[in-house]
Every structure is written in structure tokens, then in C-alpha cells.
Amino acid sequence: MTTPDIAQMLDDTFASDLRYLMAVSHVVLSNNQITNRFIEREYDMPVQAWSALYAIVTFPGLRARDIQALFPRPQNSISRAVGLLLRRGLVREETSATDGRAKQLFPTPSGADLLGRIRAKVLQRQEEMFGALNNAERETFLALCRKIVRDPGLGRSSAMPSD
């Protein structure tokens, strides 16, 4: 049996009718393999916990369900991540002044400190990941991502209904 030519397989995949979805999947999954493994090994937390911590530090006072708007993951995964952050003393809850049922999330000093350490590594990873692009290409990529994310079609599908 001969060894497959991986570069040719990727070229063929990125020339197929599924090229756009396969390209995005390849980039995201390649990064996730590296980032998830690092976060789990170094900080003993799943990737959804560090992304929830990022959201809480960046937007103090948001609710757990608001995190899903930034990082589309199942709500139960976000709830478990927030629970882990609470147990570790990285975030704290306060009852909302406007809605007694709502719990707002705030970082603790140790949570903000931990995010600072993780952020430094993630910034290095971002440079590695986008090193093949010049600044103009990076901005074009970001503009295209923003356009896709703002389209309501990203979060729903008539081709693949959930119910």
C-alpha cells in the first residue's frame, strides 16, 4: 500500500463541492487539536472553560447563556464550564439588580490573572496560525468572518433541521 499524498488530498478536498466547509473545518480542527490539548494539559480545564473565562473577563456581568452568543456550544457545556470556573474561584456570581432570577458573572482577581497567562499563549498561537497571511489578508479574513457570523443563517439550517 502506498502512502497517500496528503497535500494532494487537501488540494482535492479544497477543490470539491464542499471546499468552503472543508477548508473552515480543517483550519478550526487543526487549531483545536493544539489549543485544546494545551489548555487541558496546562490548566486542567476543557477549552469551553477558558473561552467562558475569556467572555466573563472581557464582558463582566454577562450571564452564562450570553456566552453562547460568543462561543456557540451546547448550553450544558457552557453551564459545566461556568460551574468549574465558580468552583475554582475564577469567577463569581451576583444576582442581577434588574432581574432577581438572573445570575451575572464576574471575574475574580485570580480568574483575570489566569486569563492573562492563557491569553499570552493564545496570542502566540494566533501568530503561528496566521503567519502565512500578511496584515491585509488577515483583515480580509476577519472581515469575511464577521460577515458570515452576522448572517442569521450561520446558526440555523433548513438543510439540516435540529427538530
JSON list of C-alpha atoms in Angstrom, two decimals:
[
{"chain": "A", "resi": 1, "resn": "MET", "atom": "CA", "xyz": [0.00, 0.00, 0.00]},
{"chain": "A", "resi": 2, "resn": "THR", "atom": "CA", "xyz": [1.37, 3.41, -0.91]},
{"chain": "A", "resi": 3, "resn": "THR", "atom": "CA", "xyz": [1.38, 6.37, 1.43]},
{"chain": "A", "resi": 4, "resn": "PRO", "atom": "CA", "xyz": [-1.28, 8.88, 0.42]},
{"chain": "A", "resi": 5, "resn": "ASP", "atom": "CA", "xyz": [-0.12, 12.28, -0.78]},
{"chain": "A", "resi": 6, "resn": "ILE", "atom": "CA", "xyz": [-1.66, 14.45, 1.93]},
{"chain": "A", "resi": 7, "resn": "ALA", "atom": "CA", "xyz": [-1.05, 17.70, 0.06]},
{"chain": "A", "resi": 8, "resn": "GLN", "atom": "CA", "xyz": [-2.88, 16.31, -2.96]},
{"chain": "A", "resi": 9, "resn": "MET", "atom": "CA", "xyz": [-5.73, 15.05, -0.81]},
{"chain": "A", "resi": 10, "resn": "LEU", "atom": "CA", "xyz": [-6.13, 18.52, 0.70]},
{"chain": "A", "resi": 11, "resn": "ASP", "atom": "CA", "xyz": [-5.97, 20.14, -2.73]},
{"chain": "A", "resi": 12, "resn": "ASP", "atom": "CA", "xyz": [-8.64, 17.75, -4.00]},
{"chain": "A", "resi": 13, "resn": "THR", "atom": "CA", "xyz": [-10.82, 18.37, -0.95]},
{"chain": "A", "resi": 14, "resn": "PHE", "atom": "CA", "xyz": [-10.47, 22.15, -1.30]},
{"chain": "A", "resi": 15, "resn": "ALA", "atom": "CA", "xyz": [-11.43, 21.86, -4.97]},
{"chain": "A", "resi": 16, "resn": "SER", "atom": "CA", "xyz": [-14.55, 19.79, -4.23]},
{"chain": "A", "resi": 17, "resn": "ASP", "atom": "CA", "xyz": [-18.15, 20.93, -4.00]},
{"chain": "A", "resi": 18, "resn": "LEU", "atom": "CA", "xyz": [-17.69, 21.01, -0.19]},
{"chain": "A", "resi": 19, "resn": "ARG", "atom": "CA", "xyz": [-14.49, 23.11, -0.38]},
{"chain": "A", "resi": 20, "resn": "TYR", "atom": "CA", "xyz": [-15.60, 26.05, 1.76]},
{"chain": "A", "resi": 21, "resn": "LEU", "atom": "CA", "xyz": [-16.93, 23.99, 4.64]},
{"chain": "A", "resi": 22, "resn": "MET", "atom": "CA", "xyz": [-13.99, 21.58, 4.46]},
{"chain": "A", "resi": 23, "resn": "ALA", "atom": "CA", "xyz": [-11.48, 24.47, 4.48]},
{"chain": "A", "resi": 24, "resn": "VAL", "atom": "CA", "xyz": [-13.08, 26.11, 7.53]},
{"chain": "A", "resi": 25, "resn": "SER", "atom": "CA", "xyz": [-13.33, 22.74, 9.29]},
{"chain": "A", "resi": 26, "resn": "HIS", "atom": "CA", "xyz": [-9.68, 21.95, 8.58]},
{"chain": "A", "resi": 27, "resn": "VAL", "atom": "CA", "xyz": [-8.45, 25.27, 9.98]},
{"chain": "A", "resi": 28, "resn": "VAL", "atom": "CA", "xyz": [-10.68, 25.12, 13.07]},
{"chain": "A", "resi": 29, "resn": "LEU", "atom": "CA", "xyz": [-9.99, 21.46, 13.84]},
{"chain": "A", "resi": 30, "resn": "SER", "atom": "CA", "xyz": [-6.23, 21.85, 13.33]},
{"chain": "A", "resi": 31, "resn": "ASN", "atom": "CA", "xyz": [-6.17, 24.72, 15.79]},
{"chain": "A", "resi": 32, "resn": "ASN", "atom": "CA", "xyz": [-8.47, 22.95, 18.24]},
{"chain": "A", "resi": 33, "resn": "GLN", "atom": "CA", "xyz": [-6.19, 19.91, 18.37]},
{"chain": "A", "resi": 34, "resn": "ILE", "atom": "CA", "xyz": [-3.28, 22.06, 19.51]},
{"chain": "A", "resi": 35, "resn": "THR", "atom": "CA", "xyz": [-5.13, 24.58, 21.66]},
{"chain": "A", "resi": 36, "resn": "ASN", "atom": "CA", "xyz": [-7.45, 22.12, 23.41]},
{"chain": "A", "resi": 37, "resn": "ARG", "atom": "CA", "xyz": [-4.60, 19.76, 24.27]},
{"chain": "A", "resi": 38, "resn": "PHE", "atom": "CA", "xyz": [-2.51, 22.62, 25.69]},
{"chain": "A", "resi": 39, "resn": "ILE", "atom": "CA", "xyz": [-5.34, 24.15, 27.76]},
{"chain": "A", "resi": 40, "resn": "GLU", "atom": "CA", "xyz": [-6.34, 20.75, 29.14]},
{"chain": "A", "resi": 41, "resn": "ARG", "atom": "CA", "xyz": [-2.74, 19.78, 29.99]},
{"chain": "A", "resi": 42, "resn": "GLU", "atom": "CA", "xyz": [-1.53, 23.09, 31.40]},
{"chain": "A", "resi": 43, "resn": "TYR", "atom": "CA", "xyz": [-4.69, 24.35, 33.13]},
{"chain": "A", "resi": 44, "resn": "ASP", "atom": "CA", "xyz": [-6.70, 21.16, 33.68]},
{"chain": "A", "resi": 45, "resn": "MET", "atom": "CA", "xyz": [-9.80, 22.60, 32.07]},
{"chain": "A", "resi": 46, "resn": "PRO", "atom": "CA", "xyz": [-11.72, 21.97, 28.87]},
{"chain": "A", "resi": 47, "resn": "VAL", "atom": "CA", "xyz": [-11.46, 24.57, 26.13]},
{"chain": "A", "resi": 48, "resn": "GLN", "atom": "CA", "xyz": [-15.02, 25.76, 26.77]},
{"chain": "A", "resi": 49, "resn": "ALA", "atom": "CA", "xyz": [-13.93, 26.79, 30.28]},
{"chain": "A", "resi": 50, "resn": "TRP", "atom": "CA", "xyz": [-11.15, 29.05, 29.05]},
{"chain": "A", "resi": 51, "resn": "SER", "atom": "CA", "xyz": [-13.42, 30.56, 26.40]},
{"chain": "A", "resi": 52, "resn": "ALA", "atom": "CA", "xyz": [-16.09, 31.18, 29.07]},
{"chain": "A", "resi": 53, "resn": "LEU", "atom": "CA", "xyz": [-13.43, 32.79, 31.27]},
{"chain": "A", "resi": 54, "resn": "TYR", "atom": "CA", "xyz": [-12.41, 34.98, 28.33]},
{"chain": "A", "resi": 55, "resn": "ALA", "atom": "CA", "xyz": [-16.03, 36.08, 27.86]},
{"chain": "A", "resi": 56, "resn": "ILE", "atom": "CA", "xyz": [-16.53, 36.82, 31.56]},
{"chain": "A", "resi": 57, "resn": "VAL", "atom": "CA", "xyz": [-13.28, 38.80, 31.93]},
{"chain": "A", "resi": 58, "resn": "THR", "atom": "CA", "xyz": [-13.93, 40.71, 28.70]},
{"chain": "A", "resi": 59, "resn": "PHE", "atom": "CA", "xyz": [-17.63, 41.36, 29.37]},
{"chain": "A", "resi": 60, "resn": "PRO", "atom": "CA", "xyz": [-18.09, 41.36, 33.16]},
{"chain": "A", "resi": 61, "resn": "GLY", "atom": "CA", "xyz": [-21.69, 40.92, 34.27]},
{"chain": "A", "resi": 62, "resn": "LEU", "atom": "CA", "xyz": [-22.87, 38.73, 31.43]},
{"chain": "A", "resi": 63, "resn": "ARG", "atom": "CA", "xyz": [-24.99, 35.66, 32.08]},
{"chain": "A", "resi": 64, "resn": "ALA", "atom": "CA", "xyz": [-23.98, 32.10, 31.30]},
{"chain": "A", "resi": 65, "resn": "ARG", "atom": "CA", "xyz": [-26.47, 31.96, 28.43]},
{"chain": "A", "resi": 66, "resn": "ASP", "atom": "CA", "xyz": [-24.85, 35.07, 26.89]},
{"chain": "A", "resi": 67, "resn": "ILE", "atom": "CA", "xyz": [-21.59, 33.15, 26.48]},
{"chain": "A", "resi": 68, "resn": "GLN", "atom": "CA", "xyz": [-23.29, 31.01, 23.85]},
{"chain": "A", "resi": 69, "resn": "ALA", "atom": "CA", "xyz": [-23.64, 34.05, 21.59]},
{"chain": "A", "resi": 70, "resn": "LEU", "atom": "CA", "xyz": [-19.84, 34.42, 21.55]},
{"chain": "A", "resi": 71, "resn": "PHE", "atom": "CA", "xyz": [-18.92, 30.74, 21.57]},
{"chain": "A", "resi": 72, "resn": "PRO", "atom": "CA", "xyz": [-21.69, 28.60, 20.05]},
{"chain": "A", "resi": 73, "resn": "ARG", "atom": "CA", "xyz": [-21.52, 25.48, 22.16]},
{"chain": "A", "resi": 74, "resn": "PRO", "atom": "CA", "xyz": [-24.29, 23.44, 23.74]},
{"chain": "A", "resi": 75, "resn": "GLN", "atom": "CA", "xyz": [-25.70, 25.26, 26.77]},
{"chain": "A", "resi": 76, "resn": "ASN", "atom": "CA", "xyz": [-24.98, 22.30, 29.05]},
{"chain": "A", "resi": 77, "resn": "SER", "atom": "CA", "xyz": [-21.27, 22.50, 28.09]},
{"chain": "A", "resi": 78, "resn": "ILE", "atom": "CA", "xyz": [-21.24, 26.19, 28.95]},
{"chain": "A", "resi": 79, "resn": "SER", "atom": "CA", "xyz": [-23.04, 25.54, 32.24]},
{"chain": "A", "resi": 80, "resn": "ARG", "atom": "CA", "xyz": [-20.47, 22.88, 33.20]},
{"chain": "A", "resi": 81, "resn": "ALA", "atom": "CA", "xyz": [-17.63, 25.24, 32.25]},
{"chain": "A", "resi": 82, "resn": "VAL", "atom": "CA", "xyz": [-19.08, 28.06, 34.35]},
{"chain": "A", "resi": 83, "resn": "GLY", "atom": "CA", "xyz": [-19.57, 25.62, 37.24]},
{"chain": "A", "resi": 84, "resn": "LEU", "atom": "CA", "xyz": [-15.90, 24.66, 37.02]},
{"chain": "A", "resi": 85, "resn": "LEU", "atom": "CA", "xyz": [-14.83, 28.32, 37.00]},
{"chain": "A", "resi": 86, "resn": "LEU", "atom": "CA", "xyz": [-17.04, 29.01, 40.03]},
{"chain": "A", "resi": 87, "resn": "ARG", "atom": "CA", "xyz": [-15.68, 26.00, 41.96]},
{"chain": "A", "resi": 88, "resn": "ARG", "atom": "CA", "xyz": [-12.11, 27.09, 41.26]},
{"chain": "A", "resi": 89, "resn": "GLY", "atom": "CA", "xyz": [-12.81, 30.63, 42.41]},
{"chain": "A", "resi": 90, "resn": "LEU", "atom": "CA", "xyz": [-12.01, 32.11, 38.99]},
{"chain": "A", "resi": 91, "resn": "VAL", "atom": "CA", "xyz": [-15.42, 33.78, 38.64]},
{"chain": "A", "resi": 92, "resn": "ARG", "atom": "CA", "xyz": [-18.21, 34.78, 40.99]},
{"chain": "A", "resi": 93, "resn": "GLU", "atom": "CA", "xyz": [-21.97, 35.14, 40.59]},
{"chain": "A", "resi": 94, "resn": "GLU", "atom": "CA", "xyz": [-24.16, 38.06, 41.59]},
{"chain": "A", "resi": 95, "resn": "THR", "atom": "CA", "xyz": [-27.91, 38.30, 41.34]},
{"chain": "A", "resi": 96, "resn": "SER", "atom": "CA", "xyz": [-28.91, 40.86, 38.73]},
{"chain": "A", "resi": 97, "resn": "ALA", "atom": "CA", "xyz": [-30.26, 44.12, 40.12]},
{"chain": "A", "resi": 98, "resn": "THR", "atom": "CA", "xyz": [-32.89, 44.20, 37.34]},
{"chain": "A", "resi": 99, "resn": "ASP", "atom": "CA", "xyz": [-33.91, 40.51, 37.34]},
{"chain": "A", "resi": 100, "resn": "GLY", "atom": "CA", "xyz": [-33.79, 38.61, 40.60]},
{"chain": "A", "resi": 101, "resn": "ARG", "atom": "CA", "xyz": [-33.70, 35.29, 38.73]},
{"chain": "A", "resi": 102, "resn": "ALA", "atom": "CA", "xyz": [-30.67, 36.16, 36.59]},
{"chain": "A", "resi": 103, "resn": "LYS", "atom": "CA", "xyz": [-27.13, 35.46, 37.76]},
{"chain": "A", "resi": 104, "resn": "GLN", "atom": "CA", "xyz": [-24.43, 37.74, 36.41]},
{"chain": "A", "resi": 105, "resn": "LEU", "atom": "CA", "xyz": [-20.86, 36.50, 36.18]},
{"chain": "A", "resi": 106, "resn": "PHE", "atom": "CA", "xyz": [-17.77, 38.48, 37.17]},
{"chain": "A", "resi": 107, "resn": "PRO", "atom": "CA", "xyz": [-14.10, 37.52, 37.16]},
{"chain": "A", "resi": 108, "resn": "THR", "atom": "CA", "xyz": [-12.16, 37.24, 40.39]},
{"chain": "A", "resi": 109, "resn": "PRO", "atom": "CA", "xyz": [-8.61, 38.58, 40.51]},
{"chain": "A", "resi": 110, "resn": "SER", "atom": "CA", "xyz": [-7.28, 35.03, 40.17]},
{"chain": "A", "resi": 111, "resn": "GLY", "atom": "CA", "xyz": [-9.55, 34.46, 37.16]},
{"chain": "A", "resi": 112, "resn": "ALA", "atom": "CA", "xyz": [-8.32, 37.63, 35.46]},
{"chain": "A", "resi": 113, "resn": "ASP", "atom": "CA", "xyz": [-4.72, 36.64, 36.23]},
{"chain": "A", "resi": 114, "resn": "LEU", "atom": "CA", "xyz": [-5.20, 33.14, 34.81]},
{"chain": "A", "resi": 115, "resn": "LEU", "atom": "CA", "xyz": [-6.79, 34.53, 31.67]},
{"chain": "A", "resi": 116, "resn": "GLY", "atom": "CA", "xyz": [-3.80, 36.84, 31.26]},
{"chain": "A", "resi": 117, "resn": "ARG", "atom": "CA", "xyz": [-1.46, 33.84, 31.26]},
{"chain": "A", "resi": 118, "resn": "ILE", "atom": "CA", "xyz": [-3.64, 31.85, 28.87]},
{"chain": "A", "resi": 119, "resn": "ARG", "atom": "CA", "xyz": [-4.11, 34.89, 26.62]},
{"chain": "A", "resi": 120, "resn": "ALA", "atom": "CA", "xyz": [-0.34, 35.29, 26.22]},
{"chain": "A", "resi": 121, "resn": "LYS", "atom": "CA", "xyz": [-0.08, 31.72, 24.92]},
{"chain": "A", "resi": 122, "resn": "VAL", "atom": "CA", "xyz": [-3.15, 32.07, 22.70]},
{"chain": "A", "resi": 123, "resn": "LEU", "atom": "CA", "xyz": [-1.73, 35.25, 21.16]},
{"chain": "A", "resi": 124, "resn": "GLN", "atom": "CA", "xyz": [1.43, 33.31, 20.31]},
{"chain": "A", "resi": 125, "resn": "ARG", "atom": "CA", "xyz": [-0.71, 30.56, 18.79]},
{"chain": "A", "resi": 126, "resn": "GLN", "atom": "CA", "xyz": [-2.66, 33.13, 16.80]},
{"chain": "A", "resi": 127, "resn": "GLU", "atom": "CA", "xyz": [0.60, 34.40, 15.30]},
{"chain": "A", "resi": 128, "resn": "GLU", "atom": "CA", "xyz": [1.62, 30.86, 14.38]},
{"chain": "A", "resi": 129, "resn": "MET", "atom": "CA", "xyz": [-1.76, 30.14, 12.86]},
{"chain": "A", "resi": 130, "resn": "PHE", "atom": "CA", "xyz": [-1.99, 33.28, 10.77]},
{"chain": "A", "resi": 131, "resn": "GLY", "atom": "CA", "xyz": [1.69, 33.55, 9.96]},
{"chain": "A", "resi": 132, "resn": "ALA", "atom": "CA", "xyz": [1.02, 32.60, 6.34]},
{"chain": "A", "resi": 133, "resn": "LEU", "atom": "CA", "xyz": [-1.12, 35.73, 5.89]},
{"chain": "A", "resi": 134, "resn": "ASN", "atom": "CA", "xyz": [0.09, 39.31, 5.63]},
{"chain": "A", "resi": 135, "resn": "ASN", "atom": "CA", "xyz": [-1.75, 42.04, 7.56]},
{"chain": "A", "resi": 136, "resn": "ALA", "atom": "CA", "xyz": [-4.07, 42.91, 4.67]},
{"chain": "A", "resi": 137, "resn": "GLU", "atom": "CA", "xyz": [-5.01, 39.24, 4.21]},
{"chain": "A", "resi": 138, "resn": "ARG", "atom": "CA", "xyz": [-5.65, 38.89, 7.93]},
{"chain": "A", "resi": 139, "resn": "GLU", "atom": "CA", "xyz": [-8.00, 41.88, 7.87]},
{"chain": "A", "resi": 140, "resn": "THR", "atom": "CA", "xyz": [-9.80, 40.49, 4.81]},
{"chain": "A", "resi": 141, "resn": "PHE", "atom": "CA", "xyz": [-10.15, 37.14, 6.54]},
{"chain": "A", "resi": 142, "resn": "LEU", "atom": "CA", "xyz": [-11.56, 38.84, 9.63]},
{"chain": "A", "resi": 143, "resn": "ALA", "atom": "CA", "xyz": [-13.98, 40.94, 7.58]},
{"chain": "A", "resi": 144, "resn": "LEU", "atom": "CA", "xyz": [-15.26, 37.80, 5.84]},
{"chain": "A", "resi": 145, "resn": "CYS", "atom": "CA", "xyz": [-15.64, 36.00, 9.18]},
{"chain": "A", "resi": 146, "resn": "ARG", "atom": "CA", "xyz": [-17.62, 38.94, 10.58]},
{"chain": "A", "resi": 147, "resn": "LYS", "atom": "CA", "xyz": [-19.90, 38.85, 7.54]},
{"chain": "A", "resi": 148, "resn": "ILE", "atom": "CA", "xyz": [-20.55, 35.12, 7.98]},
{"chain": "A", "resi": 149, "resn": "VAL", "atom": "CA", "xyz": [-21.08, 35.42, 11.75]},
{"chain": "A", "resi": 150, "resn": "ARG", "atom": "CA", "xyz": [-23.57, 38.28, 11.37]},
{"chain": "A", "resi": 151, "resn": "ASP", "atom": "CA", "xyz": [-25.70, 36.28, 8.92]},
{"chain": "A", "resi": 152, "resn": "PRO", "atom": "CA", "xyz": [-28.51, 34.56, 10.85]},
{"chain": "A", "resi": 153, "resn": "GLY", "atom": "CA", "xyz": [-28.13, 31.58, 8.52]},
{"chain": "A", "resi": 154, "resn": "LEU", "atom": "CA", "xyz": [-25.00, 30.52, 10.39]},
{"chain": "A", "resi": 155, "resn": "GLY", "atom": "CA", "xyz": [-26.96, 29.47, 13.46]},
{"chain": "A", "resi": 156, "resn": "ARG", "atom": "CA", "xyz": [-29.83, 27.69, 11.75]},
{"chain": "A", "resi": 157, "resn": "SER", "atom": "CA", "xyz": [-30.36, 25.39, 8.83]},
{"chain": "A", "resi": 158, "resn": "SER", "atom": "CA", "xyz": [-33.26, 24.31, 6.67]},
{"chain": "A", "resi": 159, "resn": "ALA", "atom": "CA", "xyz": [-30.99, 21.66, 5.08]},
{"chain": "A", "resi": 160, "resn": "MET", "atom": "CA", "xyz": [-30.17, 20.19, 8.50]},
{"chain": "A", "resi": 161, "resn": "PRO", "atom": "CA", "xyz": [-33.08, 20.99, 10.84]},
{"chain": "A", "resi": 162, "resn": "SER", "atom": "CA", "xyz": [-32.46, 20.30, 14.50]},
{"chain": "A", "resi": 163, "resn": "ASP", "atom": "CA", "xyz": [-36.02, 19.27, 15.25]}
]
